[in-house]
Amino acid sequence: MPEDARARQRTGTGVGLLLALVLGAVLITALPDGDGRDAGDCTPRTVGSWSADDRLTAEFARYGDDATRGDDWTGGDGTHSVRLPDGRLLWLFSDTYLGQVYGPPNPFGEPHAWRDTTAPLVRNSAVLMRHGRLETTLPAPLFPDPGPNQWRWPVAARVEPRSPGSDEQVLRVLLWVRTSGQYPWIYGVPTATEVATLSLPDLRVESITKVLDEQRVKDPSRRVLFGTTLVEDGEWTYVFGGDDGRAASRSASSAYVARVPEGGLAERGAWEYWDGSAWTTGARPRPVLGDGRRTGVGSAFSVVRLDGTYVLFTMAAGTKGLAAVTSYWACSPTGPWHGPEKDFTPPLPSGQVAAYNPQAHLELSGGGRLVLSYDVNWLETAAASAQLNRNVSLYRPRFVTLRLIPAR
């Protein structure tokens, strides 16, 4: 494989997820006015106000710049979080830089902290936080590669009974498996959805179960990976996922949903997929949002449930999707989904950068506030790795706090 191809693949989810989001965003256009607010038994919701959460953003900068250890997290994306029973907060990341961070100026004389170009990059990592302070990075990668030229990206996670009705709790982590591919699949071909079971409280990986194998779907753009977000509602866990649209820019990504009874995430036979009219275990899932022309989502999005209303956050339409976040709402995880609603543009560092992967963190939310993270990366693929090492602050999560209000 040529060196430039290897360099492109090395940026992994950083640029790969970003490219998928951009391709989808450019092709989505807003629904026309009067999209039918048949709210049913829920209240339409939209973002009423937002503000930058500088405290959380600064905490990741502090931890990433700490030079006391060389095997700690210094930057990553694919940001997800889950509260553990003992109160700790576990942060999960996809492609992650470890290694040493050096104070400014960098070798180019710029006022940025930096890392050497030989710094290790692993496909996934996990960092523990206690009382709002990041403490330690678990041995990385936490989830080993499933095979040659394949890797695992962790996405959403939840604590649940080891099996339905069990008193013992375990941590389940959804994993996306991707396989190296040629252009346009430089960020990996979608391959499978897996579920890892981790013991508590020591977070030892006990097993990894493949719950959906997509290799039999010949067209990679039609393969669906689940786990970008989870929503708990009564006895069910709703697991949202998406396809990659057309990597060659034909269409936007679509959202899909599955459901699993509490305690059943790691049981392949317990998964039911929405086929457009019913929950089933035997049919292909059908999109709940996205028509490939007017509506859709980025490859990574987030869904929350507020007083019976489901709210989905994704990157906005058109070129705004490089920086702006928008939302949809529905009374049911299967829709119909309405929107997109009014978008907002969170702070971005200077340079050729883009935002992606908006994720809600209910563990840090409350009192009418919703904490949302977003990832940042260099937009030009070929220069991404060099720029992320030249200025380590780029490739780290940033946070905003939102207030949702009834939509008019």
Short mmCIF file of C-alpha atoms in Angstrom, two decimals:
data_model
loop_
_atom_site.label_atom_id
_atom_site.label_comp_id
_atom_site.label_asym_id
_atom_site.label_seq_id
_atom_site.Cartn_x
_atom_site.Cartn_y
_atom_site.Cartn_z
CA MET A 1 0.00 0.00 0.00
CA PRO A 2 1.43 3.44 -0.87
CA GLU A 3 2.60 5.55 2.04
CA ASP A 4 0.03 8.28 1.41
CA ALA A 5 -2.78 5.70 1.55
CA ARG A 6 -1.48 4.41 4.87
CA ALA A 7 -1.33 7.95 6.18
CA ARG A 8 -4.93 8.54 5.18
CA GLN A 9 -6.05 5.34 6.89
CA ARG A 10 -4.10 6.22 10.03
CA THR A 11 -6.35 9.17 10.68
CA GLY A 12 -9.18 6.64 11.04
CA THR A 13 -12.36 7.89 12.64
CA GLY A 14 -10.91 11.37 12.91
CA VAL A 15 -11.13 12.07 9.22
CA GLY A 16 -13.19 9.02 8.24
CA LEU A 17 -16.16 9.88 10.40
CA LEU A 18 -15.70 13.51 9.45
CA LEU A 19 -15.79 12.73 5.72
CA ALA A 20 -18.94 10.67 6.11
CA LEU A 21 -20.60 13.49 8.00
CA VAL A 22 -19.58 16.07 5.42
CA LEU A 23 -20.78 13.96 2.49
CA GLY A 24 -24.11 13.50 4.19
CA ALA A 25 -24.44 17.12 5.25
CA VAL A 26 -23.77 18.53 1.81
CA LEU A 27 -26.60 16.47 0.33
CA ILE A 28 -29.26 17.16 2.95
CA THR A 29 -31.66 20.04 2.47
CA ALA A 30 -34.17 21.28 5.00
CA LEU A 31 -37.79 20.24 4.86
CA PRO A 32 -40.11 22.96 3.58
CA ASP A 33 -42.21 24.96 6.01
CA GLY A 34 -45.33 23.23 7.23
CA ASP A 35 -43.80 19.78 7.64
CA GLY A 36 -46.78 18.55 9.63
CA ARG A 37 -46.34 19.01 13.36
CA ASP A 38 -48.65 16.16 14.32
CA ALA A 39 -47.17 16.04 17.81
CA GLY A 40 -49.48 13.29 18.99
CA ASP A 41 -48.92 12.73 22.69
CA CYS A 42 -45.61 14.59 22.95
CA THR A 43 -44.38 18.17 22.74
CA PRO A 44 -42.24 19.29 19.79
CA ARG A 45 -38.77 20.30 21.04
CA THR A 46 -35.99 22.48 19.73
CA VAL A 47 -32.86 24.18 21.07
CA GLY A 48 -33.89 27.39 22.82
CA SER A 49 -30.44 28.52 23.93
CA TRP A 50 -26.93 27.24 24.28
CA SER A 51 -23.59 28.25 25.78
CA ALA A 52 -20.05 26.94 25.63
CA ASP A 53 -19.17 24.65 28.55
CA ASP A 54 -15.63 25.90 29.09
CA ARG A 55 -15.10 23.92 32.30
CA LEU A 56 -15.52 20.52 30.66
CA THR A 57 -13.56 21.53 27.58
CA ALA A 58 -10.71 22.79 29.77
CA GLU A 59 -10.64 19.57 31.80
CA PHE A 60 -9.86 17.51 28.70
CA ALA A 61 -7.21 20.05 27.71
CA ARG A 62 -5.64 19.82 31.18
CA TYR A 63 -5.57 16.05 31.17
CA GLY A 64 -4.32 15.78 27.60
CA ASP A 65 -1.47 18.23 28.24
CA ASP A 66 -0.33 16.50 31.45
CA ALA A 67 3.22 15.34 30.74
CA THR A 68 3.69 13.14 33.82
CA ARG A 69 2.92 9.93 31.89
CA GLY A 70 3.55 8.84 28.33
CA ASP A 71 0.80 6.22 27.99
CA ASP A 72 -2.15 8.51 28.71
CA TRP A 73 -4.81 9.88 26.38
CA THR A 74 -3.62 13.08 24.69
CA GLY A 75 -6.37 13.44 22.11
CA GLY A 76 -9.19 11.50 20.48
CA ASP A 77 -12.65 11.59 18.99
CA GLY A 78 -15.81 9.49 18.84
CA THR A 79 -16.65 10.83 22.31
CA HIS A 80 -19.16 8.81 24.40
CA SER A 81 -19.70 8.54 28.15
CA VAL A 82 -21.42 6.26 30.65
CA ARG A 83 -21.92 6.54 34.42
CA LEU A 84 -20.70 3.54 36.42
CA PRO A 85 -22.48 2.26 39.56
CA ASP A 86 -19.69 3.54 41.84
CA GLY A 87 -20.12 7.09 40.53
CA ARG A 88 -17.17 7.21 38.17
CA LEU A 89 -17.73 8.39 34.62
CA LEU A 90 -16.16 6.34 31.82
CA TRP A 91 -15.29 8.21 28.62
CA LEU A 92 -14.93 6.11 25.47
CA PHE A 93 -13.00 7.27 22.40
CA SER A 94 -12.30 5.94 18.94
CA ASP A 95 -8.94 6.77 17.32
CA THR A 96 -6.72 8.08 20.12
CA TYR A 97 -3.29 9.64 20.41
CA LEU A 98 -1.13 8.60 23.36
CA GLY A 99 2.48 9.61 23.92
CA GLN A 100 4.10 12.76 25.24
CA VAL A 101 2.81 16.31 24.88
CA TYR A 102 5.31 19.17 24.87
CA GLY A 103 4.60 22.73 25.88
CA PRO A 104 4.63 25.61 23.42
CA PRO A 105 6.11 26.83 21.22
CA ASN A 106 5.93 23.96 18.75
CA PRO A 107 8.78 23.26 16.27
CA PHE A 108 7.20 25.80 13.90
CA GLY A 109 7.42 28.56 16.49
CA GLU A 110 3.66 28.61 17.04
CA PRO A 111 2.11 29.01 20.52
CA HIS A 112 0.67 25.48 20.59
CA ALA A 113 1.36 22.43 22.72
CA TRP A 114 2.49 19.64 20.41
CA ARG A 115 3.41 15.98 20.15
CA ASP A 116 6.05 14.17 18.12
CA THR A 117 4.96 12.64 14.81
CA THR A 118 5.95 9.22 16.15
CA ALA A 119 3.37 9.40 18.96
CA PRO A 120 1.32 6.18 19.22
CA LEU A 121 -2.17 6.18 17.71
CA VAL A 122 -4.55 3.44 18.84
CA ARG A 123 -8.00 2.59 17.52
CA ASN A 124 -9.83 3.03 20.84
CA SER A 125 -9.34 4.12 24.43
CA ALA A 126 -11.17 4.73 27.70
CA VAL A 127 -10.54 7.39 30.35
CA LEU A 128 -11.99 7.47 33.86
CA MET A 129 -13.34 10.61 35.52
CA ARG A 130 -14.18 11.05 39.20
CA HIS A 131 -15.93 14.09 40.66
CA GLY A 132 -15.45 16.01 37.43
CA ARG A 133 -11.71 15.34 37.16
CA LEU A 134 -10.10 12.96 34.67
CA GLU A 135 -7.85 10.52 36.51
CA THR A 136 -6.49 7.69 34.39
CA THR A 137 -6.41 6.06 30.96
CA LEU A 138 -7.16 2.34 30.85
CA PRO A 139 -4.59 0.21 28.97
CA ALA A 140 -5.07 1.03 25.31
CA PRO A 141 -6.41 -0.19 23.04
CA LEU A 142 -9.12 -1.46 25.34
CA PHE A 143 -10.73 -3.53 22.56
CA PRO A 144 -8.24 -5.47 20.39
CA ASP A 145 -8.49 -5.65 16.62
CA PRO A 146 -10.81 -8.50 15.57
CA GLY A 147 -8.56 -9.52 12.68
CA PRO A 148 -5.97 -8.33 10.16
CA ASN A 149 -6.82 -4.93 8.66
CA GLN A 150 -9.83 -4.60 10.95
CA TRP A 151 -10.46 -2.48 14.02
CA ARG A 152 -13.08 -1.66 16.63
CA TRP A 153 -14.51 1.77 17.43
CA PRO A 154 -16.49 1.96 20.69
CA VAL A 155 -19.73 3.92 20.56
CA ALA A 156 -22.60 4.03 23.07
CA ALA A 157 -22.57 2.09 26.35
CA ARG A 158 -24.84 1.33 29.30
CA VAL A 159 -24.81 -0.53 32.59
CA GLU A 160 -27.39 -3.31 32.61
CA PRO A 161 -28.12 -6.68 34.28
CA ARG A 162 -25.82 -9.46 33.15
CA SER A 163 -28.95 -11.20 31.87
CA PRO A 164 -32.64 -10.29 32.06
CA GLY A 165 -33.70 -10.34 35.71
CA SER A 166 -30.16 -10.78 37.07
CA ASP A 167 -29.04 -8.85 40.16
CA GLU A 168 -25.46 -8.64 38.85
CA GLN A 169 -24.59 -5.63 36.71
CA VAL A 170 -22.10 -5.43 33.86
CA LEU A 171 -21.09 -2.74 31.40
CA ARG A 172 -22.07 -3.25 27.76
CA VAL A 173 -20.20 -1.29 25.09
CA LEU A 174 -21.37 -1.20 21.48
CA LEU A 175 -18.56 -1.57 18.95
CA TRP A 176 -18.32 -0.77 15.26
CA VAL A 177 -16.08 -3.08 13.27
CA ARG A 178 -14.51 -1.65 10.13
CA THR A 179 -12.18 -3.17 7.56
CA SER A 180 -9.48 -1.42 5.55
CA GLY A 181 -10.66 -0.45 2.10
CA GLN A 182 -9.73 1.46 -1.01
CA TYR A 183 -11.02 4.90 -1.93
CA PRO A 184 -13.71 6.03 -1.25
CA TRP A 185 -13.59 3.79 1.84
CA ILE A 186 -10.34 5.24 3.19
CA TYR A 187 -11.95 5.41 6.66
CA GLY A 188 -12.82 1.71 6.55
CA VAL A 189 -15.62 -0.44 5.18
CA PRO A 190 -18.53 -0.94 7.64
CA THR A 191 -18.39 -4.58 8.68
CA ALA A 192 -20.29 -5.48 11.86
CA THR A 193 -21.85 -4.35 15.12
CA GLU A 194 -20.54 -6.02 18.26
CA VAL A 195 -21.27 -5.78 21.98
CA ALA A 196 -18.51 -6.03 24.57
CA THR A 197 -19.27 -7.14 28.13
CA LEU A 198 -17.05 -5.65 30.84
CA SER A 199 -17.03 -6.70 34.48
CA LEU A 200 -17.68 -4.18 37.24
CA PRO A 201 -16.04 -2.45 38.94
CA ASP A 202 -12.69 -3.50 37.41
CA LEU A 203 -13.74 -2.95 33.77
CA ARG A 204 -12.19 -6.16 32.49
CA VAL A 205 -13.29 -7.13 28.99
CA GLU A 206 -14.97 -10.51 29.45
CA SER A 207 -16.37 -11.16 26.01
CA ILE A 208 -17.25 -9.60 22.67
CA THR A 209 -20.36 -10.76 20.78
CA LYS A 210 -21.18 -10.03 17.16
CA VAL A 211 -24.84 -9.05 17.04
CA LEU A 212 -25.11 -7.93 13.40
CA ASP A 213 -22.79 -9.07 10.61
CA GLU A 214 -23.13 -6.84 7.54
CA GLN A 215 -20.56 -8.51 5.29
CA ARG A 216 -23.30 -10.27 3.37
CA VAL A 217 -24.58 -6.86 2.18
CA LYS A 218 -22.54 -6.33 -0.98
CA ASP A 219 -22.93 -2.55 -1.21
CA PRO A 220 -20.96 -1.05 1.73
CA SER A 221 -23.01 2.15 1.58
CA ARG A 222 -26.11 0.15 2.52
CA ARG A 223 -24.57 -1.55 5.52
CA VAL A 224 -25.96 -0.44 8.88
CA LEU A 225 -23.92 -0.15 12.09
CA PHE A 226 -25.84 0.27 15.34
CA GLY A 227 -24.86 2.01 18.56
CA THR A 228 -24.21 5.65 17.77
CA THR A 229 -26.65 6.34 20.61
CA LEU A 230 -28.84 4.45 23.11
CA VAL A 231 -32.13 5.53 24.69
CA GLU A 232 -33.65 3.74 27.68
CA ASP A 233 -37.44 3.73 27.75
CA GLY A 234 -39.19 1.39 30.15
CA GLU A 235 -38.21 -2.24 29.61
CA TRP A 236 -36.53 -1.50 26.28
CA THR A 237 -33.20 -0.08 25.19
CA TYR A 238 -33.54 1.60 21.80
CA VAL A 239 -30.32 1.41 19.80
CA PHE A 240 -29.92 3.87 16.94
CA GLY A 241 -27.61 3.36 13.99
CA GLY A 242 -26.89 4.56 10.52
CA ASP A 243 -25.51 3.71 7.12
CA ASP A 244 -22.74 5.61 5.35
CA GLY A 245 -24.92 6.82 2.49
CA ARG A 246 -23.12 6.79 -0.79
CA ALA A 247 -19.42 7.27 -0.22
CA ALA A 248 -19.33 8.62 -3.76
CA SER A 249 -21.70 11.44 -2.71
CA ARG A 250 -24.94 10.09 -4.13
CA SER A 251 -27.00 10.29 -0.97
CA ALA A 252 -27.04 11.25 2.69
CA SER A 253 -26.95 8.80 5.58
CA SER A 254 -30.15 7.39 7.04
CA ALA A 255 -31.02 6.64 10.65
CA TYR A 256 -32.26 3.22 11.81
CA VAL A 257 -33.41 1.86 15.15
CA ALA A 258 -33.40 -1.47 16.96
CA ARG A 259 -34.66 -2.43 20.38
CA VAL A 260 -33.41 -4.86 23.01
CA PRO A 261 -35.01 -5.86 26.34
CA GLU A 262 -33.10 -4.80 29.44
CA GLY A 263 -30.19 -7.18 30.02
CA GLY A 264 -30.19 -8.46 26.45
CA LEU A 265 -27.73 -6.24 24.59
CA ALA A 266 -25.16 -9.02 24.30
CA GLU A 267 -27.73 -11.59 23.08
CA ARG A 268 -27.92 -11.55 19.30
CA GLY A 269 -31.35 -13.20 19.30
CA ALA A 270 -32.79 -10.52 21.59
CA TRP A 271 -32.34 -7.74 19.03
CA GLU A 272 -35.40 -6.57 17.11
CA TYR A 273 -35.13 -4.18 14.15
CA TRP A 274 -37.74 -1.75 12.84
CA ASP A 275 -38.59 -2.90 9.30
CA GLY A 276 -40.84 0.04 8.44
CA SER A 277 -44.03 -1.36 9.96
CA ALA A 278 -43.10 -3.72 12.81
CA TRP A 279 -40.31 -4.93 15.07
CA THR A 280 -38.74 -8.07 13.67
CA THR A 281 -35.71 -10.30 14.06
CA GLY A 282 -35.72 -11.64 10.53
CA ALA A 283 -35.97 -8.68 8.12
CA ARG A 284 -33.57 -5.93 7.09
CA PRO A 285 -33.97 -2.72 9.10
CA ARG A 286 -35.64 0.18 7.29
CA PRO A 287 -34.75 3.85 7.76
CA VAL A 288 -36.72 5.91 10.26
CA LEU A 289 -35.15 9.18 9.08
CA GLY A 290 -33.50 10.12 5.81
CA ASP A 291 -34.68 9.92 2.23
CA GLY A 292 -31.27 10.46 0.58
CA ARG A 293 -32.42 13.75 -0.87
CA ARG A 294 -34.06 16.08 1.61
CA THR A 295 -33.45 14.67 5.07
CA GLY A 296 -30.84 12.56 6.80
CA VAL A 297 -28.13 12.32 9.42
CA GLY A 298 -24.39 12.23 9.68
CA SER A 299 -22.70 8.93 10.42
CA ALA A 300 -22.65 9.81 14.11
CA PHE A 301 -25.62 11.41 15.84
CA SER A 302 -27.28 11.39 19.24
CA VAL A 303 -30.83 10.90 20.53
CA VAL A 304 -32.30 11.79 23.92
CA ARG A 305 -35.80 11.37 25.38
CA LEU A 306 -37.31 14.32 27.25
CA ASP A 307 -40.81 14.02 28.78
CA GLY A 308 -41.93 11.61 26.07
CA THR A 309 -40.30 13.48 23.18
CA TYR A 310 -37.35 12.02 21.31
CA VAL A 311 -34.83 14.64 20.14
CA LEU A 312 -32.10 13.77 17.62
CA PHE A 313 -28.95 15.89 17.22
CA THR A 314 -26.89 15.77 14.03
CA MET A 315 -24.84 18.09 11.86
CA ALA A 316 -26.85 20.65 9.87
CA ALA A 317 -27.68 20.76 6.18
CA GLY A 318 -25.41 21.85 3.33
CA THR A 319 -22.04 23.47 3.94
CA LYS A 320 -23.28 24.51 7.40
CA GLY A 321 -22.76 20.87 8.32
CA LEU A 322 -19.06 21.60 8.72
CA ALA A 323 -19.82 23.65 11.83
CA ALA A 324 -23.52 23.79 12.76
CA VAL A 325 -25.63 21.32 14.75
CA THR A 326 -29.34 20.85 14.13
CA SER A 327 -32.08 18.64 15.58
CA TYR A 328 -35.18 16.61 14.76
CA TRP A 329 -37.97 15.50 17.09
CA ALA A 330 -40.46 12.62 17.26
CA CYS A 331 -42.99 11.08 19.64
CA SER A 332 -41.61 7.59 19.00
CA PRO A 333 -38.15 6.21 18.20
CA THR A 334 -39.59 4.96 14.90
CA GLY A 335 -40.91 8.42 14.00
CA PRO A 336 -42.26 10.18 12.15
CA TRP A 337 -39.34 12.53 12.70
CA HIS A 338 -39.93 16.26 12.17
CA GLY A 339 -37.36 18.90 11.28
CA PRO A 340 -34.66 19.87 10.94
CA GLU A 341 -35.17 22.51 13.61
CA LYS A 342 -33.17 25.69 14.16
CA ASP A 343 -29.42 25.01 14.11
CA PHE A 344 -26.62 26.52 16.17
CA THR A 345 -22.86 26.90 15.63
CA PRO A 346 -20.64 26.07 18.62
CA PRO A 347 -17.12 27.53 18.99
CA LEU A 348 -14.40 26.18 16.71
CA PRO A 349 -10.64 26.76 16.75
CA SER A 350 -9.09 28.67 13.87
CA GLY A 351 -7.85 26.89 10.78
CA GLN A 352 -9.28 24.49 8.22
CA VAL A 353 -11.31 22.55 10.76
CA ALA A 354 -14.78 21.06 11.00
CA ALA A 355 -17.06 19.85 13.77
CA TYR A 356 -18.77 16.44 13.82
CA ASN A 357 -20.23 13.73 16.08
CA PRO A 358 -22.59 15.70 18.37
CA GLN A 359 -23.23 13.50 21.42
CA ALA A 360 -25.49 14.08 24.42
CA HIS A 361 -24.20 13.23 27.91
CA LEU A 362 -27.17 12.68 30.21
CA GLU A 363 -24.82 11.78 33.07
CA LEU A 364 -23.73 15.42 33.19
CA SER A 365 -27.12 16.92 32.46
CA GLY A 366 -30.06 17.91 34.63
CA GLY A 367 -32.10 20.84 35.85
CA GLY A 368 -33.26 21.62 32.34
CA ARG A 369 -29.68 21.55 31.00
CA LEU A 370 -28.38 19.12 28.40
CA VAL A 371 -24.64 18.70 27.90
CA LEU A 372 -23.56 18.01 24.31
CA SER A 373 -20.05 17.28 23.06
CA TYR A 374 -18.70 17.64 19.54
CA ASP A 375 -15.44 16.56 17.97
CA VAL A 376 -13.06 18.64 15.86
CA ASN A 377 -10.65 17.63 13.14
CA TRP A 378 -8.56 19.11 10.36
CA LEU A 379 -10.58 19.19 7.16
CA GLU A 380 -7.87 18.36 4.61
CA THR A 381 -7.31 14.61 4.84
CA ALA A 382 -3.70 14.49 3.67
CA ALA A 383 -2.57 17.10 6.19
CA ALA A 384 -4.68 15.94 9.15
CA SER A 385 -2.12 13.88 11.09
CA ALA A 386 0.57 16.56 10.83
CA GLN A 387 -1.80 19.30 11.94
CA LEU A 388 -3.15 17.29 14.89
CA ASN A 389 0.39 16.78 16.18
CA ARG A 390 1.39 20.37 15.46
CA ASN A 391 -1.49 21.62 17.64
CA VAL A 392 -2.72 18.95 20.05
CA SER A 393 -5.69 21.04 21.19
CA LEU A 394 -7.49 20.42 17.89
CA TYR A 395 -8.27 16.72 18.27
CA ARG A 396 -10.16 16.85 21.56
CA PRO A 397 -13.83 17.02 22.52
CA ARG A 398 -15.51 20.35 23.13
CA PHE A 399 -18.73 20.88 25.05
CA VAL A 400 -21.83 23.06 25.07
CA THR A 401 -24.83 23.22 27.39
CA LEU A 402 -28.27 23.40 25.77
CA ARG A 403 -31.76 24.25 26.92
CA LEU A 404 -34.58 22.62 24.97
CA ILE A 405 -37.87 24.45 24.60
CA PRO A 406 -41.20 23.68 22.90
CA ALA A 407 -40.92 24.16 19.14
CA ARG A 408 -43.41 26.49 17.51
#
